[in-house]
Amino acid sequence: MRMRALIRPTGLLMSSAKPQTSIPPSSSTTTTATHDPSPHPTTTPPRAAQFQKGTLNLTDLSPSPITQFNTWFTTAQREKVPVPETVTLSTASLPSGRVSARMVYLKEVDPAGRFVFYSNWATSRKAADVNSNPYASLTFWWRELERQVRIEGRFERLSDAESQVYFDTRIRGSRIGAWASRQSAVLEGGGREQLDKWVQEVEQKFEGQEKIPVPGFWGGGRVAPDLIEFWQGRESRLHDRFRYTKDEGGEWKIERLSP
């Protein structure tokens, strides 16, 4: 999965390592359980790492957040950030307001500046969430650059025809798997036997058939952003943050936010 080929030119992509230093136990804070002769020290959390790899100023930014995203994503690729297209997709269900999140792969930023990924839209938790609340957020974190990008906007489904274009690039096993898996459904008995049975049934269905149609319940989703924030880590947690917001006329406004 190579993002360089999938991010279109007209469209447009951080972690703090925790020291593993342990704090020696103090005699005044050590307690001993009667059933266990070994001490259980009370420890102090390790000091957080400092961010020192860059700065971000208003003059560094493009007027377009999509162009800015493309610049940062290209930098992440050039600096060998592992799998920079990995992104946290967060959704929320209404009326409960419960939030869920999972990792997905960004596959494209399309010419309209929408962020595209693929999934099951019938049985998954994310499918239930967006059916009740058509808004989602994406968060990229590139540890090696100490950078974060946060995106908010309305969720949209791609058409079957649009999804088929990407579906055809997947290996056969992944296309079969998309048909077979009832994503997030409980599997009986705790093993994989039921899943293996579904896969076998789909293999038989498409035996000898190289061209496999995209399932109607599977395909592309995209977030059409109305807010994009760029975050550069700084020392003492005094980070640089800039937020782009889109007005009703489609123009982007840039504001610096307090860390």
mmCIF file of N, CA, C and O in Angstrom, residues 126-213:
data_model
loop_
_atom_site.group_PDB
_atom_site.id
_atom_site.type_symbol
_atom_site.label_atom_id
_atom_site.label_comp_id
_atom_site.label_asym_id
_atom_site.label_seq_id
_atom_site.Cartn_x
_atom_site.Cartn_y
_atom_site.Cartn_z
ATOM 1 N N LYS A 126 -18.346 1.351 13.273
ATOM 2 C CA LYS A 126 -18.274 2.652 12.610
ATOM 3 C C LYS A 126 -19.473 2.878 11.706
ATOM 4 O O LYS A 126 -19.956 4.007 11.578
ATOM 5 N N ALA A 127 -19.955 1.797 11.081
ATOM 6 C CA ALA A 127 -21.127 1.916 10.215
ATOM 7 C C ALA A 127 -22.350 2.342 11.022
ATOM 8 O O ALA A 127 -23.109 3.223 10.600
ATOM 9 N N ALA A 128 -22.542 1.719 12.187
ATOM 10 C CA ALA A 128 -23.676 2.087 13.036
ATOM 11 C C ALA A 128 -23.548 3.540 13.501
ATOM 12 O O ALA A 128 -24.541 4.278 13.543
ATOM 13 N N ASP A 129 -22.317 3.944 13.819
ATOM 14 C CA ASP A 129 -22.115 5.324 14.285
ATOM 15 C C ASP A 129 -22.478 6.340 13.207
ATOM 16 O O ASP A 129 -23.234 7.285 13.459
ATOM 17 N N VAL A 130 -21.928 6.167 12.005
ATOM 18 C CA VAL A 130 -22.155 7.188 10.971
ATOM 19 C C VAL A 130 -23.589 7.161 10.452
ATOM 20 O O VAL A 130 -24.063 8.167 9.901
ATOM 21 N N ASN A 131 -24.287 6.047 10.635
ATOM 22 C CA ASN A 131 -25.700 6.014 10.259
ATOM 23 C C ASN A 131 -26.536 6.898 11.175
ATOM 24 O O ASN A 131 -27.570 7.436 10.760
ATOM 25 N N SER A 132 -26.093 7.060 12.422
ATOM 26 C CA SER A 132 -26.838 7.906 13.351
ATOM 27 C C SER A 132 -26.251 9.306 13.451
ATOM 28 O O SER A 132 -26.945 10.244 13.857
ATOM 29 N N ASN A 133 -24.984 9.453 13.081
ATOM 30 C CA ASN A 133 -24.296 10.732 13.228
ATOM 31 C C ASN A 133 -23.260 10.854 12.112
ATOM 32 O O ASN A 133 -22.189 10.258 12.198
ATOM 33 N N PRO A 134 -23.562 11.604 11.058
ATOM 34 C CA PRO A 134 -22.700 11.611 9.868
ATOM 35 C C PRO A 134 -21.471 12.506 9.982
ATOM 36 O O PRO A 134 -21.080 13.169 9.014
ATOM 37 N N TYR A 135 -20.850 12.544 11.159
ATOM 38 C CA TYR A 135 -19.626 13.314 11.339
ATOM 39 C C TYR A 135 -18.544 12.409 11.902
ATOM 40 O O TYR A 135 -18.818 11.469 12.657
ATOM 41 N N ALA A 136 -17.304 12.690 11.510
ATOM 42 C CA ALA A 136 -16.190 11.857 11.948
ATOM 43 C C ALA A 136 -14.945 12.725 12.079
ATOM 44 O O ALA A 136 -14.897 13.852 11.580
ATOM 45 N N SER A 137 -13.946 12.176 12.745
ATOM 46 C CA SER A 137 -12.654 12.863 12.836
ATOM 47 C C SER A 137 -11.543 11.873 12.528
ATOM 48 O O SER A 137 -11.681 10.663 12.727
ATOM 49 N N LEU A 138 -10.438 12.416 12.019
ATOM 50 C CA LEU A 138 -9.239 11.641 11.713
ATOM 51 C C LEU A 138 -8.069 12.281 12.440
ATOM 52 O O LEU A 138 -7.967 13.512 12.491
ATOM 53 N N THR A 139 -7.180 11.458 12.995
ATOM 54 C CA THR A 139 -5.984 11.987 13.666
ATOM 55 C C THR A 139 -4.756 11.220 13.196
ATOM 56 O O THR A 139 -4.676 9.996 13.362
ATOM 57 N N PHE A 140 -3.817 11.941 12.601
ATOM 58 C CA PHE A 140 -2.517 11.387 12.220
ATOM 59 C C PHE A 140 -1.508 11.765 13.295
ATOM 60 O O PHE A 140 -1.515 12.898 13.789
ATOM 61 N N TRP A 141 -0.593 10.833 13.613
ATOM 62 C CA TRP A 141 0.480 11.099 14.590
ATOM 63 C C TRP A 141 1.769 10.551 14.013
ATOM 64 O O TRP A 141 1.899 9.344 13.791
ATOM 65 N N TRP A 142 2.723 11.429 13.753
ATOM 66 C CA TRP A 142 4.011 11.042 13.200
ATOM 67 C C TRP A 142 5.085 11.309 14.244
ATOM 68 O O TRP A 142 5.613 12.428 14.358
ATOM 69 N N ARG A 143 5.401 10.279 15.000
ATOM 70 C CA ARG A 143 6.329 10.391 16.117
ATOM 71 C C ARG A 143 7.679 10.949 15.687
ATOM 72 O O ARG A 143 8.246 11.812 16.375
ATOM 73 N N GLU A 144 8.196 10.447 14.587
ATOM 74 C CA GLU A 144 9.539 10.830 14.169
ATOM 75 C C GLU A 144 9.657 12.321 13.854
ATOM 76 O O GLU A 144 10.756 12.883 13.880
ATOM 77 N N LEU A 145 8.553 12.960 13.529
ATOM 78 C CA LEU A 145 8.545 14.396 13.232
ATOM 79 C C LEU A 145 7.948 15.218 14.362
ATOM 80 O O LEU A 145 7.950 16.452 14.295
ATOM 81 N N GLU A 146 7.396 14.526 15.382
ATOM 82 C CA GLU A 146 6.691 15.188 16.483
ATOM 83 C C GLU A 146 5.571 16.076 15.938
ATOM 84 O O GLU A 146 5.397 17.224 16.349
ATOM 85 N N ARG A 147 4.811 15.495 15.016
ATOM 86 C CA ARG A 147 3.727 16.234 14.365
ATOM 87 C C ARG A 147 2.412 15.465 14.452
ATOM 88 O O ARG A 147 2.399 14.234 14.435
ATOM 89 N N GLN A 148 1.351 16.226 14.494
ATOM 90 C CA GLN A 148 0.002 15.673 14.536
ATOM 91 C C GLN A 148 -0.883 16.490 13.596
ATOM 92 O O GLN A 148 -0.718 17.709 13.488
ATOM 93 N N VAL A 149 -1.792 15.802 12.933
ATOM 94 C CA VAL A 149 -2.803 16.489 12.126
ATOM 95 C C VAL A 149 -4.164 15.957 12.549
ATOM 96 O O VAL A 149 -4.372 14.734 12.602
ATOM 97 N N ARG A 150 -5.072 16.850 12.835
ATOM 98 C CA ARG A 150 -6.428 16.486 13.258
ATOM 99 C C ARG A 150 -7.435 17.047 12.261
ATOM 100 O O ARG A 150 -7.372 18.236 11.923
ATOM 101 N N ILE A 151 -8.367 16.202 11.821
ATOM 102 C CA ILE A 151 -9.327 16.572 10.762
ATOM 103 C C ILE A 151 -10.735 16.258 11.252
ATOM 104 O O ILE A 151 -10.988 15.183 11.805
ATOM 105 N N GLU A 152 -11.640 17.180 11.041
ATOM 106 C CA GLU A 152 -13.047 16.965 11.371
ATOM 107 C C GLU A 152 -13.900 17.290 10.154
ATOM 108 O O GLU A 152 -13.566 18.201 9.389
ATOM 109 N N GLY A 153 -14.997 16.553 9.997
ATOM 110 C CA GLY A 153 -15.892 16.864 8.890
ATOM 111 C C GLY A 153 -17.000 15.852 8.747
ATOM 112 O O GLY A 153 -17.159 14.930 9.552
ATOM 113 N N ARG A 154 -17.746 16.025 7.696
ATOM 114 C CA ARG A 154 -18.902 15.165 7.427
ATOM 115 C C ARG A 154 -18.458 13.910 6.683
ATOM 116 O O ARG A 154 -17.645 13.979 5.756
ATOM 117 N N PHE A 155 -19.007 12.785 7.088
ATOM 118 C CA PHE A 155 -18.708 11.509 6.456
ATOM 119 C C PHE A 155 -19.615 11.294 5.241
ATOM 120 O O PHE A 155 -20.809 11.606 5.282
ATOM 121 N N GLU A 156 -19.018 10.729 4.164
ATOM 122 C CA GLU A 156 -19.775 10.398 2.954
ATOM 123 C C GLU A 156 -19.337 9.026 2.465
ATOM 124 O O GLU A 156 -18.173 8.645 2.621
ATOM 125 N N ARG A 157 -20.246 8.297 1.845
ATOM 126 C CA ARG A 157 -19.899 7.036 1.205
ATOM 127 C C ARG A 157 -19.522 7.269 -0.253
ATOM 128 O O ARG A 157 -20.088 8.123 -0.932
ATOM 129 N N LEU A 158 -18.563 6.496 -0.737
ATOM 130 C CA LEU A 158 -18.261 6.489 -2.168
ATOM 131 C C LEU A 158 -19.271 5.601 -2.873
ATOM 132 O O LEU A 158 -19.859 4.686 -2.273
ATOM 133 N N SER A 159 -19.461 5.826 -4.162
ATOM 134 C CA SER A 159 -20.357 4.969 -4.940
ATOM 135 C C SER A 159 -19.695 3.613 -5.161
ATOM 136 O O SER A 159 -18.482 3.444 -5.007
ATOM 137 N N ASP A 160 -20.500 2.614 -5.547
ATOM 138 C CA ASP A 160 -19.957 1.291 -5.864
ATOM 139 C C ASP A 160 -18.935 1.385 -6.993
ATOM 140 O O ASP A 160 -17.905 0.700 -6.978
ATOM 141 N N ALA A 161 -19.232 2.220 -7.984
ATOM 142 C CA ALA A 161 -18.313 2.349 -9.119
ATOM 143 C C ALA A 161 -16.971 2.918 -8.671
ATOM 144 O O ALA A 161 -15.905 2.459 -9.107
ATOM 145 N N GLU A 162 -16.982 3.917 -7.783
ATOM 146 C CA GLU A 162 -15.739 4.479 -7.265
ATOM 147 C C GLU A 162 -14.986 3.448 -6.426
ATOM 148 O O GLU A 162 -13.760 3.319 -6.520
ATOM 149 N N SER A 163 -15.725 2.703 -5.606
ATOM 150 C CA SER A 163 -15.097 1.699 -4.749
ATOM 151 C C SER A 163 -14.517 0.549 -5.555
ATOM 152 O O SER A 163 -13.496 -0.034 -5.174
ATOM 153 N N GLN A 164 -15.155 0.216 -6.671
ATOM 154 C CA GLN A 164 -14.679 -0.896 -7.494
ATOM 155 C C GLN A 164 -13.268 -0.642 -8.021
ATOM 156 O O GLN A 164 -12.462 -1.570 -8.131
ATOM 157 N N VAL A 165 -12.962 0.606 -8.320
ATOM 158 C CA VAL A 165 -11.638 0.953 -8.851
ATOM 159 C C VAL A 165 -10.555 0.535 -7.863
ATOM 160 O O VAL A 165 -9.551 -0.091 -8.229
ATOM 161 N N TYR A 166 -10.755 0.867 -6.579
ATOM 162 C CA TYR A 166 -9.774 0.454 -5.576
ATOM 163 C C TYR A 166 -9.861 -1.049 -5.309
ATOM 164 O O TYR A 166 -8.837 -1.730 -5.160
ATOM 165 N N PHE A 167 -11.077 -1.582 -5.239
ATOM 166 C CA PHE A 167 -11.275 -3.003 -4.922
ATOM 167 C C PHE A 167 -10.506 -3.884 -5.887
ATOM 168 O O PHE A 167 -9.928 -4.903 -5.491
ATOM 169 N N ASP A 168 -10.453 -3.495 -7.140
ATOM 170 C CA ASP A 168 -9.749 -4.285 -8.156
ATOM 171 C C ASP A 168 -8.241 -4.343 -7.922
ATOM 172 O O ASP A 168 -7.565 -5.224 -8.461
ATOM 173 N N THR A 169 -7.691 -3.408 -7.141
ATOM 174 C CA THR A 169 -6.249 -3.412 -6.885
ATOM 175 C C THR A 169 -5.873 -4.337 -5.736
ATOM 176 O O THR A 169 -4.687 -4.621 -5.534
ATOM 177 N N ARG A 170 -6.844 -4.793 -4.963
ATOM 178 C CA ARG A 170 -6.564 -5.646 -3.803
ATOM 179 C C ARG A 170 -6.238 -7.072 -4.247
ATOM 180 O O ARG A 170 -6.748 -7.530 -5.273
ATOM 181 N N ILE A 171 -5.421 -7.761 -3.456
ATOM 182 C CA ILE A 171 -5.149 -9.158 -3.775
ATOM 183 C C ILE A 171 -6.440 -9.954 -3.636
ATOM 184 O O ILE A 171 -7.384 -9.539 -2.948
ATOM 185 N N ARG A 172 -6.496 -11.096 -4.303
ATOM 186 C CA ARG A 172 -7.730 -11.888 -4.310
ATOM 187 C C ARG A 172 -8.199 -12.235 -2.895
ATOM 188 O O ARG A 172 -9.390 -12.149 -2.578
ATOM 189 N N GLY A 173 -7.248 -12.614 -2.029
ATOM 190 C CA GLY A 173 -7.626 -12.976 -0.667
ATOM 191 C C GLY A 173 -8.316 -11.851 0.076
ATOM 192 O O GLY A 173 -9.252 -12.089 0.846
ATOM 193 N N SER A 174 -7.879 -10.618 -0.153
ATOM 194 C CA SER A 174 -8.509 -9.475 0.502
ATOM 195 C C SER A 174 -9.890 -9.196 -0.080
ATOM 196 O O SER A 174 -10.797 -8.757 0.636
ATOM 197 N N ARG A 175 -10.061 -9.432 -1.365
ATOM 198 C CA ARG A 175 -11.394 -9.248 -1.969
ATOM 199 C C ARG A 175 -12.366 -10.308 -1.457
ATOM 200 O O ARG A 175 -13.534 -10.006 -1.154
ATOM 201 N N ILE A 176 -11.882 -11.538 -1.337
ATOM 202 C CA ILE A 176 -12.710 -12.604 -0.776
ATOM 203 C C ILE A 176 -13.056 -12.278 0.676
ATOM 204 O O ILE A 176 -14.203 -12.428 1.123
ATOM 205 N N GLY A 177 -12.059 -11.814 1.424
ATOM 206 C CA GLY A 177 -12.279 -11.475 2.823
ATOM 207 C C GLY A 177 -13.303 -10.377 3.022
ATOM 208 O O GLY A 177 -14.082 -10.400 3.987
ATOM 209 N N ALA A 178 -13.307 -9.394 2.120
ATOM 210 C CA ALA A 178 -14.292 -8.311 2.229
ATOM 211 C C ALA A 178 -15.711 -8.857 2.097
ATOM 212 O O ALA A 178 -16.631 -8.408 2.799
ATOM 213 N N TRP A 179 -15.907 -9.825 1.198
ATOM 214 C CA TRP A 179 -17.211 -10.467 1.048
ATOM 215 C C TRP A 179 -17.552 -11.329 2.262
ATOM 216 O O TRP A 179 -18.711 -11.390 2.692
ATOM 217 N N ALA A 180 -16.558 -12.028 2.799
ATOM 218 C CA ALA A 180 -16.816 -13.055 3.800
ATOM 219 C C ALA A 180 -17.065 -12.511 5.203
ATOM 220 O O ALA A 180 -17.907 -13.040 5.937
ATOM 221 N N SER A 181 -16.330 -11.495 5.598
ATOM 222 C CA SER A 181 -16.370 -11.066 6.994
ATOM 223 C C SER A 181 -17.591 -10.217 7.314
ATOM 224 O O SER A 181 -17.875 -9.234 6.631
ATOM 225 N N ARG A 182 -18.291 -10.605 8.364
ATOM 226 C CA ARG A 182 -19.337 -9.745 8.941
ATOM 227 C C ARG A 182 -18.644 -8.926 10.025
ATOM 228 O O ARG A 182 -18.691 -9.272 11.198
ATOM 229 N N GLN A 183 -17.991 -7.871 9.623
ATOM 230 C CA GLN A 183 -17.101 -7.148 10.535
ATOM 231 C C GLN A 183 -17.792 -6.777 11.834
ATOM 232 O O GLN A 183 -18.885 -6.224 11.847
ATOM 233 N N SER A 184 -17.129 -7.121 12.946
ATOM 234 C CA SER A 184 -17.564 -6.846 14.323
ATOM 235 C C SER A 184 -18.646 -7.785 14.827
ATOM 236 O O SER A 184 -19.057 -7.682 15.986
ATOM 237 N N ALA A 185 -19.136 -8.708 13.984
ATOM 238 C CA ALA A 185 -20.092 -9.707 14.459
ATOM 239 C C ALA A 185 -19.378 -10.691 15.380
ATOM 240 O O ALA A 185 -18.192 -10.979 15.212
ATOM 241 N N VAL A 186 -20.102 -11.206 16.377
ATOM 242 C CA VAL A 186 -19.529 -12.176 17.310
ATOM 243 C C VAL A 186 -19.396 -13.527 16.615
ATOM 244 O O VAL A 186 -20.345 -14.021 15.992
ATOM 245 N N LEU A 187 -18.210 -14.136 16.710
ATOM 246 C CA LEU A 187 -17.965 -15.455 16.138
ATOM 247 C C LEU A 187 -18.249 -16.523 17.180
ATOM 248 O O LEU A 187 -17.764 -16.454 18.311
ATOM 249 N N GLU A 188 -19.024 -17.518 16.793
ATOM 250 C CA GLU A 188 -19.447 -18.570 17.717
ATOM 251 C C GLU A 188 -18.252 -19.394 18.191
ATOM 252 O O GLU A 188 -17.336 -19.703 17.418
ATOM 253 N N GLY A 189 -18.274 -19.749 19.470
ATOM 254 C CA GLY A 189 -17.281 -20.656 20.023
ATOM 255 C C GLY A 189 -15.929 -20.047 20.319
ATOM 256 O O GLY A 189 -15.053 -20.713 20.866
ATOM 257 N N GLY A 190 -15.703 -18.800 19.950
ATOM 258 C CA GLY A 190 -14.440 -18.153 20.243
ATOM 259 C C GLY A 190 -13.304 -18.503 19.311
ATOM 260 O O GLY A 190 -12.191 -17.994 19.448
ATOM 261 N N GLY A 191 -13.550 -19.382 18.325
ATOM 262 C CA GLY A 191 -12.515 -19.746 17.366
ATOM 263 C C GLY A 191 -12.779 -19.115 16.010
ATOM 264 O O GLY A 191 -13.658 -18.257 15.854
ATOM 265 N N ARG A 192 -12.022 -19.568 14.995
ATOM 266 C CA ARG A 192 -12.127 -19.017 13.651
ATOM 267 C C ARG A 192 -12.928 -19.899 12.706
ATOM 268 O O ARG A 192 -13.020 -19.614 11.512
ATOM 269 N N GLU A 193 -13.506 -20.981 13.236
ATOM 270 C CA GLU A 193 -14.179 -21.940 12.359
ATOM 271 C C GLU A 193 -15.305 -21.301 11.561
ATOM 272 O O GLU A 193 -15.460 -21.560 10.356
ATOM 273 N N GLN A 194 -16.107 -20.463 12.208
ATOM 274 C CA GLN A 194 -17.218 -19.825 11.502
ATOM 275 C C GLN A 194 -16.710 -18.885 10.422
ATOM 276 O O GLN A 194 -17.235 -18.861 9.295
ATOM 277 N N LEU A 195 -15.668 -18.113 10.732
ATOM 278 C CA LEU A 195 -15.084 -17.217 9.740
ATOM 279 C C LEU A 195 -14.520 -18.019 8.570
ATOM 280 O O LEU A 195 -14.729 -17.652 7.398
ATOM 281 N N ASP A 196 -13.810 -19.102 8.873
ATOM 282 C CA ASP A 196 -13.246 -19.941 7.809
ATOM 283 C C ASP A 196 -14.344 -20.510 6.919
ATOM 284 O O ASP A 196 -14.168 -20.628 5.699
ATOM 285 N N LYS A 197 -15.485 -20.839 7.505
ATOM 286 C CA LYS A 197 -16.619 -21.357 6.728
ATOM 287 C C LYS A 197 -17.161 -20.295 5.786
ATOM 288 O O LYS A 197 -17.438 -20.556 4.612
ATOM 289 N N TRP A 198 -17.270 -19.062 6.272
ATOM 290 C CA TRP A 198 -17.741 -17.973 5.416
ATOM 291 C C TRP A 198 -16.781 -17.749 4.251
ATOM 292 O O TRP A 198 -17.204 -17.542 3.116
ATOM 293 N N VAL A 199 -15.472 -17.776 4.555
ATOM 294 C CA VAL A 199 -14.473 -17.589 3.503
ATOM 295 C C VAL A 199 -14.589 -18.697 2.457
ATOM 296 O O VAL A 199 -14.538 -18.434 1.248
ATOM 297 N N GLN A 200 -14.747 -19.934 2.921
ATOM 298 C CA GLN A 200 -14.870 -21.057 1.994
ATOM 299 C C GLN A 200 -16.098 -20.897 1.100
ATOM 300 O O GLN A 200 -16.046 -21.176 -0.111
ATOM 301 N N GLU A 201 -17.188 -20.438 1.660
ATOM 302 C CA GLU A 201 -18.415 -20.243 0.882
ATOM 303 C C GLU A 201 -18.204 -19.184 -0.203
ATOM 304 O O GLU A 201 -18.668 -19.348 -1.342
ATOM 305 N N VAL A 202 -17.496 -18.103 0.134
ATOM 306 C CA VAL A 202 -17.250 -17.053 -0.859
ATOM 307 C C VAL A 202 -16.269 -17.539 -1.920
ATOM 308 O O VAL A 202 -16.417 -17.226 -3.111
ATOM 309 N N GLU A 203 -15.260 -18.303 -1.511
ATOM 310 C CA GLU A 203 -14.320 -18.884 -2.484
ATOM 311 C C GLU A 203 -15.076 -19.728 -3.504
ATOM 312 O O GLU A 203 -14.799 -19.653 -4.710
ATOM 313 N N GLN A 204 -16.014 -20.514 -3.042
ATOM 314 C CA GLN A 204 -16.806 -21.342 -3.953
ATOM 315 C C GLN A 204 -17.676 -20.477 -4.858
ATOM 316 O O GLN A 204 -17.833 -20.771 -6.053
ATOM 317 N N LYS A 205 -18.227 -19.409 -4.314
ATOM 318 C CA LYS A 205 -19.088 -18.512 -5.085
ATOM 319 C C LYS A 205 -18.349 -17.898 -6.266
ATOM 320 O O LYS A 205 -18.908 -17.761 -7.361
ATOM 321 N N PHE A 206 -17.070 -17.542 -6.040
ATOM 322 C CA PHE A 206 -16.294 -16.867 -7.080
ATOM 323 C C PHE A 206 -15.192 -17.753 -7.663
ATOM 324 O O PHE A 206 -14.236 -17.239 -8.252
ATOM 325 N N GLU A 207 -15.341 -19.054 -7.539
ATOM 326 C CA GLU A 207 -14.332 -19.976 -8.058
ATOM 327 C C GLU A 207 -14.149 -19.785 -9.563
ATOM 328 O O GLU A 207 -15.113 -19.738 -10.322
ATOM 329 N N GLY A 208 -12.895 -19.650 -9.982
ATOM 330 C CA GLY A 208 -12.598 -19.477 -11.403
ATOM 331 C C GLY A 208 -12.915 -18.103 -11.941
ATOM 332 O O GLY A 208 -12.809 -17.856 -13.148
ATOM 333 N N GLN A 209 -13.281 -17.183 -11.070
ATOM 334 C CA GLN A 209 -13.685 -15.835 -11.496
ATOM 335 C C GLN A 209 -12.665 -14.829 -10.972
ATOM 336 O O GLN A 209 -12.547 -14.618 -9.767
ATOM 337 N N GLU A 210 -11.910 -14.219 -11.865
ATOM 338 C CA GLU A 210 -10.893 -13.267 -11.430
ATOM 339 C C GLU A 210 -11.503 -11.909 -11.107
ATOM 340 O O GLU A 210 -11.116 -11.249 -10.146
ATOM 341 N N LYS A 211 -12.463 -11.473 -11.909
ATOM 342 C CA LYS A 211 -13.121 -10.191 -11.680
ATOM 343 C C LYS A 211 -14.209 -10.377 -10.627
ATOM 344 O O LYS A 211 -15.219 -11.043 -10.867
ATOM 345 N N ILE A 212 -13.988 -9.818 -9.454
ATOM 346 C CA ILE A 212 -14.941 -9.957 -8.344
ATOM 347 C C ILE A 212 -15.575 -8.596 -8.087
ATOM 348 O O ILE A 212 -14.865 -7.612 -7.883
ATOM 349 N N PRO A 213 -16.889 -8.516 -8.100
ATOM 350 C CA PRO A 213 -17.532 -7.218 -7.865
ATOM 351 C C PRO A 213 -17.382 -6.785 -6.415
ATOM 352 O O PRO A 213 -17.307 -7.612 -5.501
#
